Amino acid sequence: MVHRSAVLLVLLAACGTSAAADPGQLLRDSAKAMTDVRTVQADVAFGPGARVLGFQLLSATGKVKRPTDSDTTGKVKAAGAVIQPELVTVGGKFYLREAQFLPYHELTGTEAAGYPNAGRLLDTQHGVTAVLPKGMKPALAGGEPIDGHDCNKLTANYSPDALNDALAPIKLTDDVRATLWIDKDSKLIRRVRFAGHLFDPATDSFVDVRLHDFNTALDIASPV
């Protein structure tokens, strides 16, 4: 006959053991949490071979306000000089200045599609939020704090069909590996890093995005 105290110990041990998080469910929960984000700011770093419209991409910062407004400032190298083009989208209109000392001018939608745009981060149809659950072979990779927030770290693979709209104007040719840091409490994405042949089929590179200042007061005004 099993001693009653031994049974009690087994029950207590079972109650104190929590099941590991389901990475697929984490992606779905994060996608849902991100749909409630009204404003966010982002810091982006680009890896080797990152080029768009003939310019070498170094980094970018952006702020986004749903449903369509955003302000993205890049740091690019052209002809040996570093310049900072800025793209502002307000009310469905696009305004660009190629460098900080130049005036803004309006772009057509087709022209604007050639530039990295922070507004795509929160696009519920084609942005990162929309494609999160499409990750293949999601797997937990431990935990790591981001900006003081405890996060679940997980990896997943994404196909070009899933990511091309979200990463436009980048056009992928094969699957890329994503590493995501998902806030354990809020389920918001604090950081996401895409790695693979992002810009050149023969060059390994990355796009690393840190998201912060969720749902803070943010004003994006028309520059003209």
PDB file of C-alpha atoms in Angstrom:
ATOM      1  CA  MET A   1       0.000   0.000   0.000  1.00  0.00           C
ATOM      2  CA  VAL A   2       1.378   3.390  -1.015  1.00  0.00           C
ATOM      3  CA  HIS A   3       1.944   5.685   1.929  1.00  0.00           C
ATOM      4  CA  ARG A   4      -0.371   8.693   1.932  1.00  0.00           C
ATOM      5  CA  SER A   5       2.542  11.134   2.314  1.00  0.00           C
ATOM      6  CA  ALA A   6       4.220   9.727  -0.801  1.00  0.00           C
ATOM      7  CA  VAL A   7       1.050  10.344  -2.828  1.00  0.00           C
ATOM      8  CA  LEU A   8       0.914  13.889  -1.494  1.00  0.00           C
ATOM      9  CA  LEU A   9       4.507  14.528  -2.563  1.00  0.00           C
ATOM     10  CA  VAL A  10       3.783  13.311  -6.093  1.00  0.00           C
ATOM     11  CA  LEU A  11       0.733  15.575  -6.356  1.00  0.00           C
ATOM     12  CA  LEU A  12       2.663  18.599  -5.110  1.00  0.00           C
ATOM     13  CA  ALA A  13       5.461  17.940  -7.581  1.00  0.00           C
ATOM     14  CA  ALA A  14       2.982  17.701 -10.448  1.00  0.00           C
ATOM     15  CA  CYS A  15       1.311  20.956  -9.470  1.00  0.00           C
ATOM     16  CA  GLY A  16       4.649  22.727  -9.358  1.00  0.00           C
ATOM     17  CA  THR A  17       5.664  21.620 -12.844  1.00  0.00           C
ATOM     18  CA  SER A  18       4.486  23.887 -15.668  1.00  0.00           C
ATOM     19  CA  ALA A  19       4.292  22.691 -19.243  1.00  0.00           C
ATOM     20  CA  ALA A  20       6.645  24.279 -21.746  1.00  0.00           C
ATOM     21  CA  ALA A  21       5.074  27.006 -23.870  1.00  0.00           C
ATOM     22  CA  ASP A  22       3.756  25.903 -27.269  1.00  0.00           C
ATOM     23  CA  PRO A  23       5.770  27.890 -29.866  1.00  0.00           C
ATOM     24  CA  GLY A  24       2.987  27.731 -32.444  1.00  0.00           C
ATOM     25  CA  GLN A  25       0.493  29.082 -29.925  1.00  0.00           C
ATOM     26  CA  LEU A  26       2.958  31.807 -28.942  1.00  0.00           C
ATOM     27  CA  LEU A  27       3.082  32.984 -32.553  1.00  0.00           C
ATOM     28  CA  ARG A  28      -0.717  33.055 -32.743  1.00  0.00           C
ATOM     29  CA  ASP A  29      -1.022  34.860 -29.399  1.00  0.00           C
ATOM     30  CA  SER A  30       1.585  37.400 -30.459  1.00  0.00           C
ATOM     31  CA  ALA A  31      -0.169  38.047 -33.766  1.00  0.00           C
ATOM     32  CA  LYS A  32      -3.386  38.731 -31.870  1.00  0.00           C
ATOM     33  CA  ALA A  33      -1.646  41.022 -29.351  1.00  0.00           C
ATOM     34  CA  MET A  34      -0.003  43.028 -32.116  1.00  0.00           C
ATOM     35  CA  THR A  35      -3.368  43.771 -33.747  1.00  0.00           C
ATOM     36  CA  ASP A  36      -4.204  45.875 -30.678  1.00  0.00           C
ATOM     37  CA  VAL A  37      -1.093  48.060 -31.051  1.00  0.00           C
ATOM     38  CA  ARG A  38      -2.057  51.564 -32.135  1.00  0.00           C
ATOM     39  CA  THR A  39       1.416  53.163 -32.166  1.00  0.00           C
ATOM     40  CA  VAL A  40       4.956  51.813 -32.011  1.00  0.00           C
ATOM     41  CA  GLN A  41       8.522  52.859 -32.729  1.00  0.00           C
ATOM     42  CA  ALA A  42      11.221  50.714 -34.329  1.00  0.00           C
ATOM     43  CA  ASP A  43      14.997  50.611 -34.655  1.00  0.00           C
ATOM     44  CA  VAL A  44      16.304  48.572 -37.578  1.00  0.00           C
ATOM     45  CA  ALA A  45      19.792  47.263 -38.357  1.00  0.00           C
ATOM     46  CA  PHE A  46      20.769  45.752 -41.707  1.00  0.00           C
ATOM     47  CA  GLY A  47      23.430  43.124 -42.393  1.00  0.00           C
ATOM     48  CA  PRO A  48      25.953  42.628 -45.232  1.00  0.00           C
ATOM     49  CA  GLY A  49      24.842  43.267 -48.797  1.00  0.00           C
ATOM     50  CA  ALA A  50      21.724  45.212 -47.805  1.00  0.00           C
ATOM     51  CA  ARG A  51      20.936  47.358 -50.813  1.00  0.00           C
ATOM     52  CA  VAL A  52      17.760  49.041 -52.045  1.00  0.00           C
ATOM     53  CA  LEU A  53      17.539  51.246 -55.149  1.00  0.00           C
ATOM     54  CA  GLY A  54      21.325  51.053 -55.463  1.00  0.00           C
ATOM     55  CA  PHE A  55      21.962  52.371 -51.935  1.00  0.00           C
ATOM     56  CA  GLN A  56      23.693  50.436 -49.157  1.00  0.00           C
ATOM     57  CA  LEU A  57      21.345  50.224 -46.169  1.00  0.00           C
ATOM     58  CA  LEU A  58      22.973  50.771 -42.783  1.00  0.00           C
ATOM     59  CA  SER A  59      20.103  51.329 -40.348  1.00  0.00           C
ATOM     60  CA  ALA A  60      16.697  52.944 -39.981  1.00  0.00           C
ATOM     61  CA  THR A  61      14.325  54.283 -37.360  1.00  0.00           C
ATOM     62  CA  GLY A  62      10.602  54.487 -37.725  1.00  0.00           C
ATOM     63  CA  LYS A  63       7.411  55.373 -35.935  1.00  0.00           C
ATOM     64  CA  VAL A  64       4.008  54.048 -36.859  1.00  0.00           C
ATOM     65  CA  LYS A  65       0.476  55.164 -36.105  1.00  0.00           C
ATOM     66  CA  ARG A  66      -2.435  53.067 -37.283  1.00  0.00           C
ATOM     67  CA  PRO A  67      -4.068  52.867 -39.676  1.00  0.00           C
ATOM     68  CA  THR A  68      -1.695  54.247 -42.303  1.00  0.00           C
ATOM     69  CA  ASP A  69       0.630  56.912 -40.902  1.00  0.00           C
ATOM     70  CA  SER A  70       4.377  56.383 -40.518  1.00  0.00           C
ATOM     71  CA  ASP A  71       7.682  58.232 -40.511  1.00  0.00           C
ATOM     72  CA  THR A  72      10.815  56.308 -41.511  1.00  0.00           C
ATOM     73  CA  THR A  73      14.331  57.753 -41.547  1.00  0.00           C
ATOM     74  CA  GLY A  74      17.062  55.608 -43.037  1.00  0.00           C
ATOM     75  CA  LYS A  75      20.820  55.795 -42.938  1.00  0.00           C
ATOM     76  CA  VAL A  76      22.331  54.789 -46.276  1.00  0.00           C
ATOM     77  CA  LYS A  77      25.670  55.013 -48.001  1.00  0.00           C
ATOM     78  CA  ALA A  78      25.869  56.418 -51.509  1.00  0.00           C
ATOM     79  CA  ALA A  79      29.012  57.369 -53.415  1.00  0.00           C
ATOM     80  CA  GLY A  80      31.049  57.094 -50.213  1.00  0.00           C
ATOM     81  CA  ALA A  81      28.811  59.478 -48.267  1.00  0.00           C
ATOM     82  CA  VAL A  82      26.224  58.658 -45.603  1.00  0.00           C
ATOM     83  CA  ILE A  83      22.837  60.312 -46.104  1.00  0.00           C
ATOM     84  CA  GLN A  84      19.516  60.044 -44.281  1.00  0.00           C
ATOM     85  CA  PRO A  85      16.458  59.847 -46.546  1.00  0.00           C
ATOM     86  CA  GLU A  86      13.078  60.160 -44.837  1.00  0.00           C
ATOM     87  CA  LEU A  87       9.726  58.764 -45.973  1.00  0.00           C
ATOM     88  CA  VAL A  88       6.532  60.073 -44.361  1.00  0.00           C
ATOM     89  CA  THR A  89       3.117  58.547 -45.022  1.00  0.00           C
ATOM     90  CA  VAL A  90       0.059  60.503 -43.875  1.00  0.00           C
ATOM     91  CA  GLY A  91      -3.530  59.858 -44.871  1.00  0.00           C
ATOM     92  CA  GLY A  92      -2.505  57.592 -47.734  1.00  0.00           C
ATOM     93  CA  LYS A  93      -0.046  60.101 -49.208  1.00  0.00           C
ATOM     94  CA  PHE A  94       3.731  59.607 -49.422  1.00  0.00           C
ATOM     95  CA  TYR A  95       6.393  62.266 -48.969  1.00  0.00           C
ATOM     96  CA  LEU A  96      10.121  61.789 -49.434  1.00  0.00           C
ATOM     97  CA  ARG A  97      13.219  63.852 -48.896  1.00  0.00           C
ATOM     98  CA  GLU A  98      16.399  62.199 -50.136  1.00  0.00           C
ATOM     99  CA  ALA A  99      18.555  63.892 -47.475  1.00  0.00           C
ATOM    100  CA  GLN A 100      17.890  65.915 -44.342  1.00  0.00           C
ATOM    101  CA  PHE A 101      18.866  69.203 -46.008  1.00  0.00           C
ATOM    102  CA  LEU A 102      16.497  68.732 -48.962  1.00  0.00           C
ATOM    103  CA  PRO A 103      12.777  69.576 -49.175  1.00  0.00           C
ATOM    104  CA  TYR A 104      10.046  66.921 -49.206  1.00  0.00           C
ATOM    105  CA  HIS A 105       8.244  65.995 -52.385  1.00  0.00           C
ATOM    106  CA  GLU A 106       5.221  63.770 -52.900  1.00  0.00           C
ATOM    107  CA  LEU A 107       5.581  60.264 -54.345  1.00  0.00           C
ATOM    108  CA  THR A 108       3.085  58.098 -56.138  1.00  0.00           C
ATOM    109  CA  GLY A 109       2.164  54.826 -54.473  1.00  0.00           C
ATOM    110  CA  THR A 110       4.251  52.940 -57.013  1.00  0.00           C
ATOM    111  CA  GLU A 111       7.301  55.098 -56.310  1.00  0.00           C
ATOM    112  CA  ALA A 112       6.887  54.774 -52.534  1.00  0.00           C
ATOM    113  CA  ALA A 113       6.737  50.972 -52.778  1.00  0.00           C
ATOM    114  CA  GLY A 114      10.452  50.966 -53.602  1.00  0.00           C
ATOM    115  CA  TYR A 115      11.413  52.331 -50.183  1.00  0.00           C
ATOM    116  CA  PRO A 116      11.465  50.609 -46.771  1.00  0.00           C
ATOM    117  CA  ASN A 117       8.398  51.767 -44.864  1.00  0.00           C
ATOM    118  CA  ALA A 118       7.895  51.270 -41.115  1.00  0.00           C
ATOM    119  CA  GLY A 119       4.144  51.315 -41.659  1.00  0.00           C
ATOM    120  CA  ARG A 120       4.330  47.786 -43.040  1.00  0.00           C
ATOM    121  CA  LEU A 121       5.188  46.465 -39.575  1.00  0.00           C
ATOM    122  CA  LEU A 122       1.581  46.687 -38.366  1.00  0.00           C
ATOM    123  CA  ASP A 123      -0.259  45.996 -41.623  1.00  0.00           C
ATOM    124  CA  THR A 124      -2.895  43.472 -40.531  1.00  0.00           C
ATOM    125  CA  GLN A 125      -3.169  42.023 -44.039  1.00  0.00           C
ATOM    126  CA  HIS A 126       0.419  41.854 -45.299  1.00  0.00           C
ATOM    127  CA  GLY A 127       2.733  43.005 -42.488  1.00  0.00           C
ATOM    128  CA  VAL A 128       4.774  41.124 -39.925  1.00  0.00           C
ATOM    129  CA  THR A 129       1.687  40.866 -37.692  1.00  0.00           C
ATOM    130  CA  ALA A 130      -0.231  39.025 -40.392  1.00  0.00           C
ATOM    131  CA  VAL A 131       2.516  36.527 -41.245  1.00  0.00           C
ATOM    132  CA  LEU A 132       3.530  35.515 -37.693  1.00  0.00           C
ATOM    133  CA  PRO A 133       1.344  32.382 -37.554  1.00  0.00           C
ATOM    134  CA  LYS A 134       2.730  31.208 -40.912  1.00  0.00           C
ATOM    135  CA  GLY A 135       6.082  30.318 -39.342  1.00  0.00           C
ATOM    136  CA  MET A 136       7.237  26.790 -40.175  1.00  0.00           C
ATOM    137  CA  LYS A 137       8.821  24.487 -37.582  1.00  0.00           C
ATOM    138  CA  PRO A 138       8.531  26.985 -34.702  1.00  0.00           C
ATOM    139  CA  ALA A 139      10.741  26.060 -31.760  1.00  0.00           C
ATOM    140  CA  LEU A 140      11.516  27.561 -28.375  1.00  0.00           C
ATOM    141  CA  ALA A 141      15.084  28.798 -27.903  1.00  0.00           C
ATOM    142  CA  GLY A 142      14.987  29.747 -24.237  1.00  0.00           C
ATOM    143  CA  GLY A 143      14.302  33.146 -22.747  1.00  0.00           C
ATOM    144  CA  GLU A 144      16.029  36.512 -22.895  1.00  0.00           C
ATOM    145  CA  PRO A 145      15.118  39.991 -21.636  1.00  0.00           C
ATOM    146  CA  ILE A 146      14.684  42.812 -24.137  1.00  0.00           C
ATOM    147  CA  ASP A 147      14.717  46.365 -22.767  1.00  0.00           C
ATOM    148  CA  GLY A 148      13.911  45.017 -19.294  1.00  0.00           C
ATOM    149  CA  HIS A 149      11.013  42.827 -20.436  1.00  0.00           C
ATOM    150  CA  ASP A 150      11.209  39.052 -19.960  1.00  0.00           C
ATOM    151  CA  CYS A 151      10.711  37.384 -23.339  1.00  0.00           C
ATOM    152  CA  ASN A 152      10.269  33.926 -24.779  1.00  0.00           C
ATOM    153  CA  LYS A 153      12.788  33.480 -27.566  1.00  0.00           C
ATOM    154  CA  LEU A 154      11.740  31.269 -30.447  1.00  0.00           C
ATOM    155  CA  THR A 155      12.732  30.474 -34.009  1.00  0.00           C
ATOM    156  CA  ALA A 156      10.713  29.711 -37.134  1.00  0.00           C
ATOM    157  CA  ASN A 157      11.226  29.516 -40.877  1.00  0.00           C
ATOM    158  CA  TYR A 158       9.268  31.692 -43.305  1.00  0.00           C
ATOM    159  CA  SER A 159       8.827  31.268 -47.034  1.00  0.00           C
ATOM    160  CA  PRO A 160       9.174  34.048 -49.625  1.00  0.00           C
ATOM    161  CA  ASP A 161       5.413  33.912 -50.240  1.00  0.00           C
ATOM    162  CA  ALA A 162       4.796  34.632 -46.556  1.00  0.00           C
ATOM    163  CA  LEU A 163       7.351  37.421 -46.103  1.00  0.00           C
ATOM    164  CA  ASN A 164       7.785  39.290 -49.382  1.00  0.00           C
ATOM    165  CA  ASP A 165       4.945  41.739 -48.712  1.00  0.00           C
ATOM    166  CA  ALA A 166       6.006  42.309 -45.101  1.00  0.00           C
ATOM    167  CA  LEU A 167       9.651  42.999 -46.006  1.00  0.00           C
ATOM    168  CA  ALA A 168       9.014  44.968 -49.211  1.00  0.00           C
ATOM    169  CA  PRO A 169      10.906  46.167 -51.170  1.00  0.00           C
ATOM    170  CA  ILE A 170      13.119  43.166 -50.295  1.00  0.00           C
ATOM    171  CA  LYS A 171      12.321  40.224 -52.573  1.00  0.00           C
ATOM    172  CA  LEU A 172      13.262  36.866 -51.106  1.00  0.00           C
ATOM    173  CA  THR A 173      14.311  33.900 -53.218  1.00  0.00           C
ATOM    174  CA  ASP A 174      14.319  31.199 -50.524  1.00  0.00           C
ATOM    175  CA  ASP A 175      13.236  30.565 -46.942  1.00  0.00           C
ATOM    176  CA  VAL A 176      14.624  32.728 -44.158  1.00  0.00           C
ATOM    177  CA  ARG A 177      15.139  32.007 -40.471  1.00  0.00           C
ATOM    178  CA  ALA A 178      13.367  34.256 -37.993  1.00  0.00           C
ATOM    179  CA  THR A 179      14.216  34.673 -34.346  1.00  0.00           C
ATOM    180  CA  LEU A 180      11.526  36.374 -32.286  1.00  0.00           C
ATOM    181  CA  TRP A 181      11.532  37.718 -28.758  1.00  0.00           C
ATOM    182  CA  ILE A 182       7.933  37.679 -27.487  1.00  0.00           C
ATOM    183  CA  ASP A 183       7.060  39.424 -24.233  1.00  0.00           C
ATOM    184  CA  LYS A 184       5.965  36.793 -21.707  1.00  0.00           C
ATOM    185  CA  ASP A 185       3.322  39.090 -20.206  1.00  0.00           C
ATOM    186  CA  SER A 186       1.902  41.158 -23.058  1.00  0.00           C
ATOM    187  CA  LYS A 187       2.778  38.762 -25.928  1.00  0.00           C
ATOM    188  CA  LEU A 188       4.034  41.779 -27.911  1.00  0.00           C
ATOM    189  CA  ILE A 189       7.049  41.351 -30.188  1.00  0.00           C
ATOM    190  CA  ARG A 190       9.992  43.146 -28.621  1.00  0.00           C
ATOM    191  CA  ARG A 191      12.510  42.102 -31.244  1.00  0.00           C
ATOM    192  CA  VAL A 192      12.565  40.099 -34.478  1.00  0.00           C
ATOM    193  CA  ARG A 193      15.571  39.141 -36.588  1.00  0.00           C
ATOM    194  CA  PHE A 194      15.301  37.712 -40.103  1.00  0.00           C
ATOM    195  CA  ALA A 195      18.426  35.964 -41.409  1.00  0.00           C
ATOM    196  CA  GLY A 196      19.233  34.365 -44.737  1.00  0.00           C
ATOM    197  CA  HIS A 197      19.642  35.351 -48.386  1.00  0.00           C
ATOM    198  CA  LEU A 198      17.658  38.535 -47.976  1.00  0.00           C
ATOM    199  CA  PHE A 199      19.283  40.771 -50.566  1.00  0.00           C
ATOM    200  CA  ASP A 200      21.495  38.479 -52.642  1.00  0.00           C
ATOM    201  CA  PRO A 201      21.060  34.724 -53.241  1.00  0.00           C
ATOM    202  CA  ALA A 202      24.792  34.259 -52.547  1.00  0.00           C
ATOM    203  CA  THR A 203      25.111  36.424 -49.407  1.00  0.00           C
ATOM    204  CA  ASP A 204      23.943  35.665 -45.881  1.00  0.00           C
ATOM    205  CA  SER A 205      22.514  38.787 -44.276  1.00  0.00           C
ATOM    206  CA  PHE A 206      19.945  39.925 -41.731  1.00  0.00           C
ATOM    207  CA  VAL A 207      17.323  42.502 -40.810  1.00  0.00           C
ATOM    208  CA  ASP A 208      17.090  43.083 -37.053  1.00  0.00           C
ATOM    209  CA  VAL A 209      14.121  45.061 -35.700  1.00  0.00           C
ATOM    210  CA  ARG A 210      13.619  46.256 -32.119  1.00  0.00           C
ATOM    211  CA  LEU A 211      10.125  47.489 -31.260  1.00  0.00           C
ATOM    212  CA  HIS A 212       9.472  49.843 -28.354  1.00  0.00           C
ATOM    213  CA  ASP A 213       7.198  52.592 -27.021  1.00  0.00           C
ATOM    214  CA  PHE A 214       4.017  50.673 -27.737  1.00  0.00           C
ATOM    215  CA  ASN A 215       0.753  52.641 -27.631  1.00  0.00           C
ATOM    216  CA  THR A 216       2.331  55.939 -26.594  1.00  0.00           C
ATOM    217  CA  ALA A 217       1.002  59.299 -27.768  1.00  0.00           C
ATOM    218  CA  LEU A 218       2.411  59.841 -31.239  1.00  0.00           C
ATOM    219  CA  ASP A 219       1.770  62.539 -33.826  1.00  0.00           C
ATOM    220  CA  ILE A 220       2.818  62.197 -37.451  1.00  0.00           C
ATOM    221  CA  ALA A 221       2.023  65.344 -39.409  1.00  0.00           C
ATOM    222  CA  SER A 222       2.163  66.027 -43.107  1.00  0.00           C
ATOM    223  CA  PRO A 223       5.532  67.637 -43.899  1.00  0.00           C
ATOM    224  CA  VAL A 224       4.120  69.835 -46.665  1.00  0.00           C
TER     225      VAL A 224
END
